[in-house]
Amino acid sequence: MPSFFKRFKDKEKEAQAEKAAVERPATPPPAYGDASQDLSAVPDLDDAPPPFSVSGTRDITAAFASLKLSTQNNPDVDSCLAHLKLLHAIQTLKEEIGYTDGLWDIWDHRAGPKLDDAAGSSAVSDQLHILSIIREKRWALYLARAVDRYEAWWTSLPNDSLTEKDMETKGSLKYERFPEGSVDFPWTQDNLPPIDVLMIWHTHMLNPRVFLEDAMRRGLKAFWTTGMPWAQVNIAIDNSFNYTVTDECKAKWERTTGRAWLNQDDPKFKSLECPACHSIIELPWTTCGLPELYKGVARPGLHGNGFGDGEFSQFCTEECGVPIDKHILPVARFIRDAKLSVENSIPMPGSVLDPKYGTPNCTQAPEGGYPLAELSFPDRLAKAIYPQLRELIKPGMTKSQLPTMKDVANIVGSTIKDEEKLRSFQNPNNVKIEARPGKLIPRESIQDTERYQCRKMMGQYWQNPSMFGLDLAAGAIRQGVFIDKMYKIDWLHSPSARSTMTRLLQKYDRFFMIMLTMPGHMIVPTLDVDLAWHTHQLAPRAYYKYSTSRTAASQTQHAKFIDHNDKVEEGALGDAFVFTCRKYMNLFNEVYSECTCWFCEAVRDLHSSAGFAKRSKAQKAIDELHRVTPPLTDKSAMPHMSTHNAVSAVEQEAIHWRNRSVRQHSRHVWNFRLNEAYTRAAARAKRRGITLPPKEVYYNHWGKDYYMLGPHVAPTYLKPGIYYADDPGRMPMGKEAWAQCAQGTCGNNDIAAGGCGGPGGCTQAPGYVDGNLAAKAGNDKWLGGHVLAGGGGGCGGGGGCGGGS
């Protein structure tokens, strides 16, 4: 048996080897110009590829035919290329749907007769603006229907639902050992889903903790273990990025789900169970359509009252008469889940994974207590309030009588504040526990983890009527921002595509190392790093194993499943990106964001302005970047920070005036420092004979150019009111906002990295300076110190782009 010292030395050698691999200098940005390059060969990392250029393309037919693809593996060059191919197919689909005139009777001519330049630039711009909204509306409807079809597929898969008993059993294959699955799902070319369902599944997997919990609750172990079947998907997507499958595949889909193969061929009506009388009713998907030759006076607009519209509102049958809207549906879902908890012991959403580490955590029951006492608090709470919940919705109710999730939050809050009620389900045997050495408290006292679990549970319902842990339609729209940038950069057709993938995999390894060494900070990926990170998450078991093993060997010494938050306030995202760039430069003496847009130039000035020696070293790296990177003509195709998760905070009237003024001041400070940094960078570049690009950046969306302040801001082209369920580009803040916490569940804790894609954080908190960006910044005084009065992810906060602590 090896001695302790031998094991220690082995561990030390492993750590040194990993550090050396990560610290090896990265190659300069990959080239696009050398068409003679051997695409099958992976270049040596010490060999510098030619300078970055957008010229030159390659024939991808042979390259894709030779990809070696498998499942349950960490990302490699081939899987990243296959992922890019899928992203191109999704973008091709999006453009096909958006530009299909008349789809669901939404016609382009509603923007008026086509204008020529003689009509004036303002009139033409206004018409293009209307056309872009019309096309975005078609895509928004398509996504709403795609989520419904994904639900039909999800429920058709063989399953074995998780129960509370499974969570209480040590070594349970359905719970504690669920992530250890080794058996692949039996994928073939004949059981692939349609491209729209594949796209929603792709979005679901890019929220790793939500996807794991949803799969565990449903009992889809092999499905979760395998992840994206790259080999089959690669064959199904041709070189024009059309998704083509066998006739047997289409027939099998239709048999198992009862849905048409094409999204557009499904009925124009949605079958829905009435939340009050439970009868099945048929509701229109949209009320925005008008016949092509319509001559009447009706002008339905593009918000609409259909199930897939932004202002969904319909009535049940005359006998019931209950108005059904998007506020009552999450309540009905909460009641349904509580009923499953009472009758079938199926855990409530948000109660399955350890909130701090994101892993299944089976603990032995203390004497006279409860197994998983802290994790399962939402289950005990749901059982206690279920009698009140089932009385919330009754036939015959008017709109003013209908409950919302705020009413559910009030029930939760009043139950927690009532000591007798709390004791009845929290500690019926009057057991005391040790809060700290020598300090015993009654078990009914709520622990921080239980407060967080409750907020996490509530966060899965706010403006989310689906059966999943987040609004997947909104998530798909945010992912579309990333997909569009990948499509425009077009690494796929580069003759140096394999070199690009090799390089970004190395940067991803460095990025992950920074996350491990800076657990209290939000670490933001660039677009190339995010491609590798996303590809990794599409192999859920491999990503889980990689994340937990590396965190267990890091400073924290505890296995953690690092999450990927797809909804972060834009100011916090910008601040965190500055921190990430500085940390990367300090560790590797290289520029993190290999981009020459005005924002990245300003960020480089911010993070390289401390000390002459450090500045000189940073300036050499910046000069080298300018030397090998000629300016790109399309500013929207820059490979800078990844911002698909950027959202703007919506100030509620009820928010405390102090919070509002502090946040507004911090935004002014951030913008001032950014502009000041750009001015310095431009002056410095001019002395070297380099002209930096102007700050004016325009983003083309459905044929209309929209002004964007920078890559760190939320998209300005998303149109509130036309989307199903949640607004994908905004995050409410304030006491009266959606996703407020139930009273009694707020409290200080050190738990971060919550659910992704939720509509807001703990918005009842009086406000705080983001600890990731200011309080924990130490001597990083260059930070804007962005101030938040709410969280970033699901209710209760979010770990952001790097997981948080």
PDB file of C-alpha atoms in Angstrom, residues 397-498:
ATOM      1  CA  MET A 397     -64.116  32.970 -10.931  1.00  0.00           C
ATOM      2  CA  THR A 398     -63.755  36.380 -12.546  1.00  0.00           C
ATOM      3  CA  LYS A 399     -60.444  37.839 -13.676  1.00  0.00           C
ATOM      4  CA  SER A 400     -60.111  39.964 -10.531  1.00  0.00           C
ATOM      5  CA  GLN A 401     -60.547  36.837  -8.386  1.00  0.00           C
ATOM      6  CA  LEU A 402     -57.905  34.756 -10.151  1.00  0.00           C
ATOM      7  CA  PRO A 403     -54.746  34.015  -8.165  1.00  0.00           C
ATOM      8  CA  THR A 404     -51.202  34.710  -9.291  1.00  0.00           C
ATOM      9  CA  MET A 405     -47.874  33.474  -7.990  1.00  0.00           C
ATOM     10  CA  LYS A 406     -47.892  36.438  -5.617  1.00  0.00           C
ATOM     11  CA  ASP A 407     -50.845  34.829  -3.851  1.00  0.00           C
ATOM     12  CA  VAL A 408     -48.886  31.588  -3.590  1.00  0.00           C
ATOM     13  CA  ALA A 409     -45.936  33.551  -2.185  1.00  0.00           C
ATOM     14  CA  ASN A 410     -48.245  35.108   0.404  1.00  0.00           C
ATOM     15  CA  ILE A 411     -49.436  31.661   1.511  1.00  0.00           C
ATOM     16  CA  VAL A 412     -45.835  30.483   1.784  1.00  0.00           C
ATOM     17  CA  GLY A 413     -44.837  33.567   3.738  1.00  0.00           C
ATOM     18  CA  SER A 414     -47.746  33.436   6.187  1.00  0.00           C
ATOM     19  CA  THR A 415     -47.170  29.713   6.810  1.00  0.00           C
ATOM     20  CA  ILE A 416     -43.500  30.234   7.571  1.00  0.00           C
ATOM     21  CA  LYS A 417     -44.221  33.119   9.922  1.00  0.00           C
ATOM     22  CA  ASP A 418     -46.842  31.118  11.838  1.00  0.00           C
ATOM     23  CA  GLU A 419     -44.820  29.284  14.520  1.00  0.00           C
ATOM     24  CA  GLU A 420     -47.512  26.674  15.182  1.00  0.00           C
ATOM     25  CA  LYS A 421     -47.910  25.821  11.487  1.00  0.00           C
ATOM     26  CA  LEU A 422     -44.182  25.764  11.003  1.00  0.00           C
ATOM     27  CA  ARG A 423     -43.685  23.397  13.935  1.00  0.00           C
ATOM     28  CA  SER A 424     -46.422  21.085  12.655  1.00  0.00           C
ATOM     29  CA  PHE A 425     -44.424  20.106   9.566  1.00  0.00           C
ATOM     30  CA  GLN A 426     -40.894  21.166  10.454  1.00  0.00           C
ATOM     31  CA  ASN A 427     -40.496  19.548  13.853  1.00  0.00           C
ATOM     32  CA  PRO A 428     -43.507  17.583  15.133  1.00  0.00           C
ATOM     33  CA  ASN A 429     -41.281  15.665  17.617  1.00  0.00           C
ATOM     34  CA  ASN A 430     -39.733  18.841  19.087  1.00  0.00           C
ATOM     35  CA  VAL A 431     -36.186  17.754  18.216  1.00  0.00           C
ATOM     36  CA  LYS A 432     -33.362  20.237  18.878  1.00  0.00           C
ATOM     37  CA  ILE A 433     -30.268  20.594  16.742  1.00  0.00           C
ATOM     38  CA  GLU A 434     -26.860  22.149  17.335  1.00  0.00           C
ATOM     39  CA  ALA A 435     -26.730  25.473  15.510  1.00  0.00           C
ATOM     40  CA  ARG A 436     -23.142  26.017  16.691  1.00  0.00           C
ATOM     41  CA  PRO A 437     -20.993  24.390  19.353  1.00  0.00           C
ATOM     42  CA  GLY A 438     -22.911  24.448  22.616  1.00  0.00           C
ATOM     43  CA  LYS A 439     -25.961  26.182  21.074  1.00  0.00           C
ATOM     44  CA  LEU A 440     -29.149  24.088  20.672  1.00  0.00           C
ATOM     45  CA  ILE A 441     -32.170  25.476  18.856  1.00  0.00           C
ATOM     46  CA  PRO A 442     -35.563  23.958  18.019  1.00  0.00           C
ATOM     47  CA  ARG A 443     -35.572  22.160  14.668  1.00  0.00           C
ATOM     48  CA  GLU A 444     -38.437  24.315  13.416  1.00  0.00           C
ATOM     49  CA  SER A 445     -36.077  27.259  13.036  1.00  0.00           C
ATOM     50  CA  ILE A 446     -35.503  27.704   9.319  1.00  0.00           C
ATOM     51  CA  GLN A 447     -31.927  27.254   8.150  1.00  0.00           C
ATOM     52  CA  ASP A 448     -30.330  29.374   5.430  1.00  0.00           C
ATOM     53  CA  THR A 449     -30.282  26.418   3.048  1.00  0.00           C
ATOM     54  CA  GLU A 450     -34.012  25.901   3.584  1.00  0.00           C
ATOM     55  CA  ARG A 451     -34.718  29.563   2.869  1.00  0.00           C
ATOM     56  CA  TYR A 452     -32.721  29.305  -0.308  1.00  0.00           C
ATOM     57  CA  GLN A 453     -34.392  26.059  -1.345  1.00  0.00           C
ATOM     58  CA  CYS A 454     -37.766  27.727  -0.945  1.00  0.00           C
ATOM     59  CA  ARG A 455     -36.709  30.692  -3.072  1.00  0.00           C
ATOM     60  CA  LYS A 456     -35.266  28.330  -5.659  1.00  0.00           C
ATOM     61  CA  MET A 457     -38.552  26.437  -5.789  1.00  0.00           C
ATOM     62  CA  MET A 458     -40.566  29.641  -6.210  1.00  0.00           C
ATOM     63  CA  GLY A 459     -38.165  30.904  -8.867  1.00  0.00           C
ATOM     64  CA  GLN A 460     -39.055  27.996 -11.142  1.00  0.00           C
ATOM     65  CA  TYR A 461     -42.671  29.183 -11.422  1.00  0.00           C
ATOM     66  CA  TRP A 462     -42.508  32.932 -11.931  1.00  0.00           C
ATOM     67  CA  GLN A 463     -43.791  33.603 -15.464  1.00  0.00           C
ATOM     68  CA  ASN A 464     -43.034  30.007 -16.407  1.00  0.00           C
ATOM     69  CA  PRO A 465     -46.113  27.870 -17.154  1.00  0.00           C
ATOM     70  CA  SER A 466     -44.081  24.992 -18.619  1.00  0.00           C
ATOM     71  CA  MET A 467     -43.226  21.741 -16.854  1.00  0.00           C
ATOM     72  CA  PHE A 468     -39.524  22.616 -16.867  1.00  0.00           C
ATOM     73  CA  GLY A 469     -37.359  24.608 -14.488  1.00  0.00           C
ATOM     74  CA  LEU A 470     -37.166  27.658 -16.758  1.00  0.00           C
ATOM     75  CA  ASP A 471     -38.990  29.301 -19.644  1.00  0.00           C
ATOM     76  CA  LEU A 472     -37.323  27.514 -22.546  1.00  0.00           C
ATOM     77  CA  ALA A 473     -38.830  29.784 -25.212  1.00  0.00           C
ATOM     78  CA  ALA A 474     -37.160  32.847 -23.652  1.00  0.00           C
ATOM     79  CA  GLY A 475     -33.987  30.835 -23.144  1.00  0.00           C
ATOM     80  CA  ALA A 476     -33.958  29.862 -26.827  1.00  0.00           C
ATOM     81  CA  ILE A 477     -34.247  33.521 -27.833  1.00  0.00           C
ATOM     82  CA  ARG A 478     -31.274  34.418 -25.637  1.00  0.00           C
ATOM     83  CA  GLN A 479     -29.312  31.483 -27.036  1.00  0.00           C
ATOM     84  CA  GLY A 480     -30.204  32.837 -30.470  1.00  0.00           C
ATOM     85  CA  VAL A 481     -27.968  35.843 -29.768  1.00  0.00           C
ATOM     86  CA  PHE A 482     -24.985  33.508 -29.407  1.00  0.00           C
ATOM     87  CA  ILE A 483     -26.020  31.392 -32.397  1.00  0.00           C
ATOM     88  CA  ASP A 484     -26.309  34.444 -34.644  1.00  0.00           C
ATOM     89  CA  LYS A 485     -22.796  35.576 -33.701  1.00  0.00           C
ATOM     90  CA  MET A 486     -21.366  32.120 -34.382  1.00  0.00           C
ATOM     91  CA  TYR A 487     -23.110  32.192 -37.761  1.00  0.00           C
ATOM     92  CA  LYS A 488     -21.668  35.618 -38.657  1.00  0.00           C
ATOM     93  CA  ILE A 489     -18.127  34.851 -37.492  1.00  0.00           C
ATOM     94  CA  ASP A 490     -18.395  31.640 -39.549  1.00  0.00           C
ATOM     95  CA  TRP A 491     -15.466  29.660 -38.213  1.00  0.00           C
ATOM     96  CA  LEU A 492     -17.119  26.671 -39.849  1.00  0.00           C
ATOM     97  CA  HIS A 493     -16.029  27.694 -43.360  1.00  0.00           C
ATOM     98  CA  SER A 494     -12.577  28.837 -42.309  1.00  0.00           C
ATOM     99  CA  PRO A 495      -9.662  26.882 -43.784  1.00  0.00           C
ATOM    100  CA  SER A 496      -8.180  27.044 -40.266  1.00  0.00           C
ATOM    101  CA  ALA A 497     -11.297  25.731 -38.549  1.00  0.00           C
ATOM    102  CA  ARG A 498      -9.487  22.909 -36.766  1.00  0.00           C
TER     103      ARG A 498
END
